[in-house]
């Protein structure tokens, strides 16, 4: 019996070698062929054309029966994965997904493990609590996900991460040729439209990418959610980039802006400590303006100062000062009649020294603005806040898996189901 099995494996390997030679990949490069085939799964070809694509002008009669069976399996798998993707894009129910999985061309179908929300913990400052994951969560999907899987950004080496987080990371950063870039992965409890983020927006957190307005807005909504968790009093305001854009371009009066953003992002001024205002400089650079009402100063935080733009950015900061001076003259922003108007327009403008800086090519300015908003609420200085190779991935996971996201459980389940299905299907296919 084992002899028959060994003979079958030998015949299969010979067929693989034949395929390798016909594709010009080399005798020992069968994994490369798997990668090529996978990249074709989601091409816009009709399933019947895949044979012609793989072998181009080769004569099908040259292939053995074993090779032709393999080709048919490839076509079946292409059909099935297309159905799976279509199902996910339409946000069908998990029961329909389970039915689709049961129809997959795998030999066996095992029930995917049930995974809860991310176990990664953070304090209110947004800093990761560096604890070793529980034993049942340890291990890395890096050894489970084949190299051919088109995940554009994987967790950096040495990053402490649970299996659930790594599944979600792969789900976020999987190629938009496979998973729809417009799929909503974040729907924050606060901020309305500003708290909605899709895969394409989150993928701007890949290394060296310029962080999108949507990501900064999601951070604003996440921090607005956190502030409501610790106290009924509001000590910090976080305003989305759209606010600062409209204020600086004079597209609305201060009173109009207050009316638009007050319910979601503002509150009473009596006990307020800081107001965080992210500014997008011509879609080329992010910097942060902090109105520090406690220490009576305006702070300009810039991780990549440009001497040619310095005066302009200082002027923009002054414009925001004047805008808020007018907004906070409205008595309805005060709970106590005895509270005095803050004289923001008289505050000195400060540019702290020793801030973390990065090369322009890294495009880390948006990530740094997010870190300042998350970590500097209770800080008197800002020079201790830095970035590392894990910062972008951690921010993406926080935005999707933290409690501010109303749909995090759905995303976790979809990530687990998608990767379990893909990996399982290919594991059986490679067998």
XYZ file of C-alpha atoms in Angstrom:
431
model
C 0.000 0.000 0.000
C 2.806 2.376 0.884
C 4.500 1.441 -2.371
C 1.485 2.656 -4.327
C 1.484 5.856 -2.338
C 5.195 6.441 -2.963
C 4.703 5.740 -6.626
C 1.823 8.239 -6.815
C 3.921 10.902 -5.116
C 6.770 10.202 -7.534
C 4.475 10.479 -10.543
C 2.999 13.706 -9.162
C 6.451 15.170 -8.608
C 7.435 14.265 -12.161
C 4.332 16.050 -13.387
C 5.289 19.072 -11.313
C 8.765 19.038 -12.801
C 7.230 18.898 -16.256
C 5.065 21.903 -15.472
C 8.064 23.752 -14.079
C 10.026 23.188 -17.274
C 7.177 24.223 -19.552
C 6.769 27.482 -17.624
C 10.508 28.177 -17.616
C 10.569 28.271 -13.815
C 13.243 25.662 -13.240
C 12.934 22.089 -12.001
C 12.922 22.960 -8.279
C 10.641 26.023 -8.332
C 7.203 24.497 -7.860
C 6.368 27.018 -5.060
C 6.915 29.766 -7.633
C 4.303 28.160 -9.867
C 1.877 28.096 -6.930
C 2.516 31.823 -6.449
C 1.908 32.521 -10.148
C -1.325 30.528 -10.121
C -2.547 32.285 -6.981
C -1.960 35.689 -8.546
C -4.196 34.563 -11.419
C -7.081 33.566 -9.181
C -8.394 37.069 -8.958
C -7.475 38.235 -12.417
C -10.296 39.273 -14.693
C -9.950 36.242 -16.939
C -12.695 33.731 -17.426
C -11.959 30.452 -15.620
C -11.779 28.607 -18.927
C -8.928 30.826 -20.074
C -6.596 30.066 -17.202
C -5.164 27.036 -19.003
C -4.178 29.199 -21.936
C -2.714 31.838 -19.605
C -0.549 29.370 -17.704
C 0.793 27.485 -20.664
C 0.367 30.227 -23.260
C 0.924 28.711 -26.701
C 1.852 25.242 -25.484
C -0.024 22.317 -26.974
C -2.376 20.789 -24.314
C -1.732 17.359 -25.800
C 1.800 17.507 -24.430
C 0.516 17.286 -20.864
C -0.054 14.059 -18.987
C -3.351 13.072 -17.356
C -1.927 13.981 -13.945
C -1.065 17.464 -15.186
C -4.502 17.958 -16.720
C -6.164 16.951 -13.435
C -4.014 19.542 -11.697
C -5.102 22.171 -14.216
C -8.773 21.345 -13.629
C -8.240 21.644 -9.868
C -6.724 25.064 -10.449
C -9.796 26.135 -12.426
C -12.134 24.786 -9.731
C -10.192 26.625 -7.058
C -10.321 29.848 -9.065
C -14.109 29.568 -9.333
C -14.505 28.887 -5.646
C -12.219 31.703 -4.481
C -14.039 34.133 -6.755
C -17.320 33.118 -5.093
C -15.743 33.547 -1.650
C -14.494 37.034 -2.483
C -17.838 38.071 -3.960
C -19.569 36.828 -0.844
C -17.261 38.839 1.419
C -17.633 41.995 -0.628
C -21.396 41.802 -0.300
C -21.047 41.455 3.491
C -23.145 38.327 3.523
C -23.995 36.605 6.782
C -21.685 34.133 8.447
C -24.141 31.320 7.722
C -23.837 31.966 4.000
C -20.076 32.094 4.356
C -20.106 28.767 6.168
C -22.187 27.250 3.383
C -19.732 28.554 0.802
C -16.799 27.121 2.755
C -18.515 23.736 2.844
C -18.704 23.838 -0.951
C -15.013 24.565 -1.362
C -12.875 22.092 -3.310
C -10.992 21.025 -0.199
C -10.734 17.436 0.930
C -11.790 18.209 4.471
C -13.295 21.254 6.112
C -12.528 21.950 9.730
C -14.486 24.451 11.744
C -12.419 27.608 12.202
C -11.614 28.381 15.824
C -13.741 31.008 17.499
C -11.605 33.973 18.353
C -12.738 36.909 20.424
C -11.684 40.526 20.137
C -8.078 41.559 20.376
C -6.451 40.848 23.714
C -3.947 43.639 23.224
C -4.341 46.073 26.110
C -3.662 49.765 26.239
C -3.786 52.402 28.883
C -5.658 55.639 28.264
C -2.544 57.166 26.742
C -2.733 54.652 23.938
C 0.536 53.014 24.987
C 0.853 49.298 24.578
C 1.009 47.376 27.839
C 3.910 45.074 27.146
C 2.648 41.750 28.434
C 3.396 38.338 27.086
C 0.355 36.893 25.264
C -1.331 33.934 26.866
C 0.080 30.568 25.909
C -2.882 29.546 23.772
C -2.487 32.749 21.769
C 1.256 32.563 21.293
C 2.757 31.666 17.980
C 2.910 33.503 14.737
C 0.878 33.144 11.600
C 4.082 33.853 9.751
C 4.706 30.099 9.762
C 1.134 29.366 8.702
C 0.565 31.916 5.955
C 2.319 30.847 2.741
C 4.798 33.267 1.239
C 2.650 33.601 -1.853
C -0.216 35.200 0.078
C -0.258 38.847 -1.064
C -0.162 40.611 2.307
C 1.483 43.974 1.717
C 2.482 44.650 5.324
C 3.125 41.977 7.937
C 3.838 42.554 11.649
C 7.529 43.427 12.037
C 9.910 40.871 13.433
C 9.900 40.830 17.227
C 6.537 42.549 17.628
C 4.502 41.036 20.447
C 1.214 40.120 18.877
C -1.565 37.600 19.387
C -2.806 35.202 16.731
C -6.015 37.208 16.448
C -4.101 40.426 15.891
C -1.967 38.838 13.210
C -5.027 37.491 11.413
C -6.541 40.967 11.472
C -3.262 42.501 10.303
C -3.236 40.188 7.291
C -6.903 40.979 6.637
C -6.246 44.734 6.741
C -3.184 44.663 4.524
C -4.165 41.985 2.037
C -3.986 43.176 -1.542
C -7.005 45.167 -2.706
C -6.909 43.032 -5.851
C -8.239 40.255 -3.621
C -10.248 41.988 -0.902
C -12.235 45.099 -1.741
C -10.462 48.319 -0.746
C -13.778 50.006 0.035
C -14.763 47.438 2.672
C -15.493 49.232 5.960
C -13.269 47.973 8.787
C -13.786 50.787 11.317
C -17.024 52.393 12.419
C -16.298 54.414 15.545
C -18.824 54.977 18.325
C -18.063 58.701 18.092
C -17.626 61.135 15.279
C -20.201 59.947 12.754
C -18.771 59.991 9.235
C -15.312 60.944 10.545
C -15.071 57.631 12.405
C -15.563 55.426 9.340
C -12.524 53.840 7.733
C -12.107 51.352 4.919
C -9.285 49.011 3.978
C -7.800 51.394 1.440
C -7.491 54.148 4.068
C -5.916 51.845 6.641
C -3.411 50.643 4.078
C -1.871 54.120 4.059
C -0.278 52.940 7.322
C 2.030 50.694 5.320
C 5.704 51.735 5.632
C 6.690 54.902 3.751
C 3.077 55.678 2.759
C 1.619 59.112 3.422
C -1.071 58.700 6.069
C -4.545 59.631 4.848
C -6.949 62.167 6.338
C -9.283 59.302 7.197
C -6.701 57.629 9.439
C -6.058 60.843 11.398
C -9.833 61.362 11.711
C -10.204 57.814 13.046
C -7.532 58.519 15.662
C -9.439 61.660 16.663
C -12.641 59.613 17.067
C -10.832 56.888 19.014
C -9.368 59.406 21.450
C -12.732 61.156 21.785
C -14.148 57.779 22.791
C -11.376 57.264 25.371
C -11.900 60.621 27.019
C -15.539 59.727 27.693
C -14.521 56.442 29.305
C -12.467 57.932 32.126
C -14.608 60.851 33.272
C -17.902 62.605 32.714
C -15.892 65.819 32.479
C -14.072 66.699 29.273
C -10.396 67.556 29.714
C -9.297 67.240 26.082
C -10.743 68.106 22.706
C -9.673 66.351 19.532
C -10.771 67.937 16.271
C -10.683 66.140 12.892
C -8.542 67.411 9.994
C -11.680 68.610 8.232
C -12.210 71.149 11.013
C -8.733 72.630 10.737
C -8.967 72.686 6.942
C -12.240 74.609 7.001
C -10.950 76.970 9.683
C -7.707 77.759 7.856
C -9.301 78.131 4.428
C -12.007 80.378 5.907
C -14.715 78.162 4.432
C -16.862 78.688 7.516
C -17.050 81.165 10.376
C -15.924 80.109 13.853
C -19.530 80.059 15.040
C -20.533 77.811 12.140
C -17.655 75.453 12.884
C -18.640 75.312 16.538
C -22.189 74.418 15.545
C -20.994 71.615 13.214
C -18.484 69.956 15.517
C -19.660 70.759 19.028
C -21.866 67.722 19.638
C -19.312 65.116 18.564
C -15.968 66.626 19.489
C -16.354 69.457 21.984
C -17.834 69.999 25.423
C -17.706 72.452 28.300
C -14.528 74.517 28.537
C -14.396 74.958 32.332
C -12.027 72.038 33.004
C -10.434 71.655 29.607
C -6.678 71.147 29.511
C -5.686 70.775 25.835
C -7.164 71.053 22.358
C -5.487 68.931 19.656
C -5.638 70.205 16.087
C -4.005 68.079 13.343
C -3.089 70.108 10.278
C -2.560 68.771 6.759
C -0.092 71.009 4.925
C -1.047 70.815 1.220
C -1.462 67.010 1.372
C 2.306 66.722 1.746
C 2.937 66.937 5.479
C 1.207 66.573 8.841
C 1.899 68.618 11.950
C -0.015 69.180 15.188
C -1.129 72.366 16.914
C -1.911 71.996 20.623
C -3.809 74.728 22.450
C -2.631 74.200 26.033
C -5.173 76.056 28.171
C -3.681 74.799 31.417
C -0.168 76.115 30.800
C -1.444 78.980 28.626
C 0.600 78.356 25.503
C 0.208 77.211 21.923
C 2.492 74.339 20.920
C 3.528 73.573 17.346
C 4.686 69.945 16.984
C 6.468 69.147 13.728
C 8.420 65.911 13.185
C 10.015 67.112 9.950
C 10.510 70.898 10.065
C 10.941 72.609 6.732
C 12.660 76.032 6.905
C 10.851 77.104 3.744
C 7.446 76.356 5.330
C 8.154 77.385 8.915
C 6.673 80.887 8.760
C 3.600 79.588 6.959
C 2.986 76.916 9.595
C 3.418 79.445 12.394
C 0.874 81.662 10.670
C -1.573 78.753 10.415
C -1.163 78.075 14.114
C -1.992 81.723 14.865
C -5.105 81.473 12.696
C -6.312 78.530 14.761
C -5.659 80.518 17.942
C -7.893 83.349 16.739
C -10.564 80.935 15.558
C -10.815 79.328 18.993
C -10.647 82.669 20.740
C -13.906 83.549 18.992
C -15.487 80.122 19.520
C -14.804 80.124 23.262
C -16.340 83.552 23.760
C -19.714 81.818 23.502
C -21.066 81.524 27.067
C -22.918 78.286 26.253
C -19.543 76.510 26.300
C -19.272 77.141 30.049
C -21.003 75.176 32.777
C -20.048 77.625 35.528
C -20.959 81.290 35.385
C -17.729 82.151 37.203
C -15.480 80.685 34.502
C -13.393 83.237 32.634
C -12.776 83.297 28.900
C -9.321 81.878 28.077
C -7.222 84.509 26.298
C -5.873 82.108 23.705
C -4.841 84.844 21.287
C -2.399 86.111 23.917
C -0.731 82.726 24.485
C 2.914 82.442 23.358
C 3.606 80.150 20.416
C 6.149 77.489 21.358
C 8.192 75.130 19.178
C 9.602 72.476 21.537
C 13.178 71.311 21.065
C 14.350 67.714 20.977
C 11.298 66.348 19.167
C 11.539 63.042 17.356
C 12.368 63.668 13.700
C 12.389 61.412 10.667
C 13.649 61.637 7.053
C 11.147 63.067 4.593
C 11.130 59.858 2.555
C 9.727 57.905 5.518
C 6.429 59.852 5.454
C 6.061 59.247 9.197
C 4.641 62.705 9.954
C 1.041 61.428 10.114
C 1.966 58.549 12.412
C 3.834 60.990 14.641
C 0.805 63.296 14.830
C -1.304 60.287 15.865
C 1.253 59.344 18.542
C 1.332 62.878 19.924
C -2.458 62.938 20.192
C -2.505 59.528 21.872
C 0.452 59.877 24.237
C 0.862 63.549 25.171
C -2.395 64.379 26.930
C -0.851 64.441 30.388
C 2.692 65.283 29.331
C 4.323 68.639 29.916
C 7.010 67.855 27.341
C 6.792 66.082 24.003
C 10.342 64.903 23.367
C 9.871 61.464 24.923
C 7.356 60.369 22.274
C 9.020 58.453 19.452
C 8.326 55.957 16.670
C 9.759 52.544 15.884
C 9.287 49.871 13.238
C 6.180 48.593 14.997
C 4.328 51.904 15.374
C 2.409 51.800 12.092
C 1.210 48.231 12.592
C 0.222 48.903 16.198
C -1.780 51.966 15.177
C -3.643 50.010 12.486
C -4.517 47.244 14.958
C -5.609 49.749 17.602
C -7.961 51.481 15.187
C -9.624 48.201 14.214
C -9.554 46.222 17.469
C -10.069 48.760 20.242
C -13.419 49.272 21.911
C -14.250 52.444 19.974
C -14.883 50.326 16.853
C -18.481 49.148 16.747
C -17.766 46.452 14.161
C -14.533 45.016 15.543
C -16.077 41.603 16.305
C -17.326 41.312 12.745
C -13.880 42.185 11.396
C -12.210 39.633 13.700
C -14.594 36.897 12.554
C -14.153 37.773 8.877
C -10.362 37.857 9.253
C -10.323 34.474 10.941
C -12.715 32.906 8.433
C -10.912 34.352 5.428
C -7.430 33.247 6.450
C -8.553 29.871 7.767
C -10.335 29.188 4.495
C -7.561 30.426 2.222
C -4.786 28.658 4.072
C -6.753 25.447 4.491
C -7.727 25.361 0.839
C -4.170 25.854 -0.307
C -2.773 23.374 2.194
C -5.025 20.672 0.782
C -4.329 21.820 -2.754
C -0.581 21.531 -2.240
C -1.043 18.046 -0.796
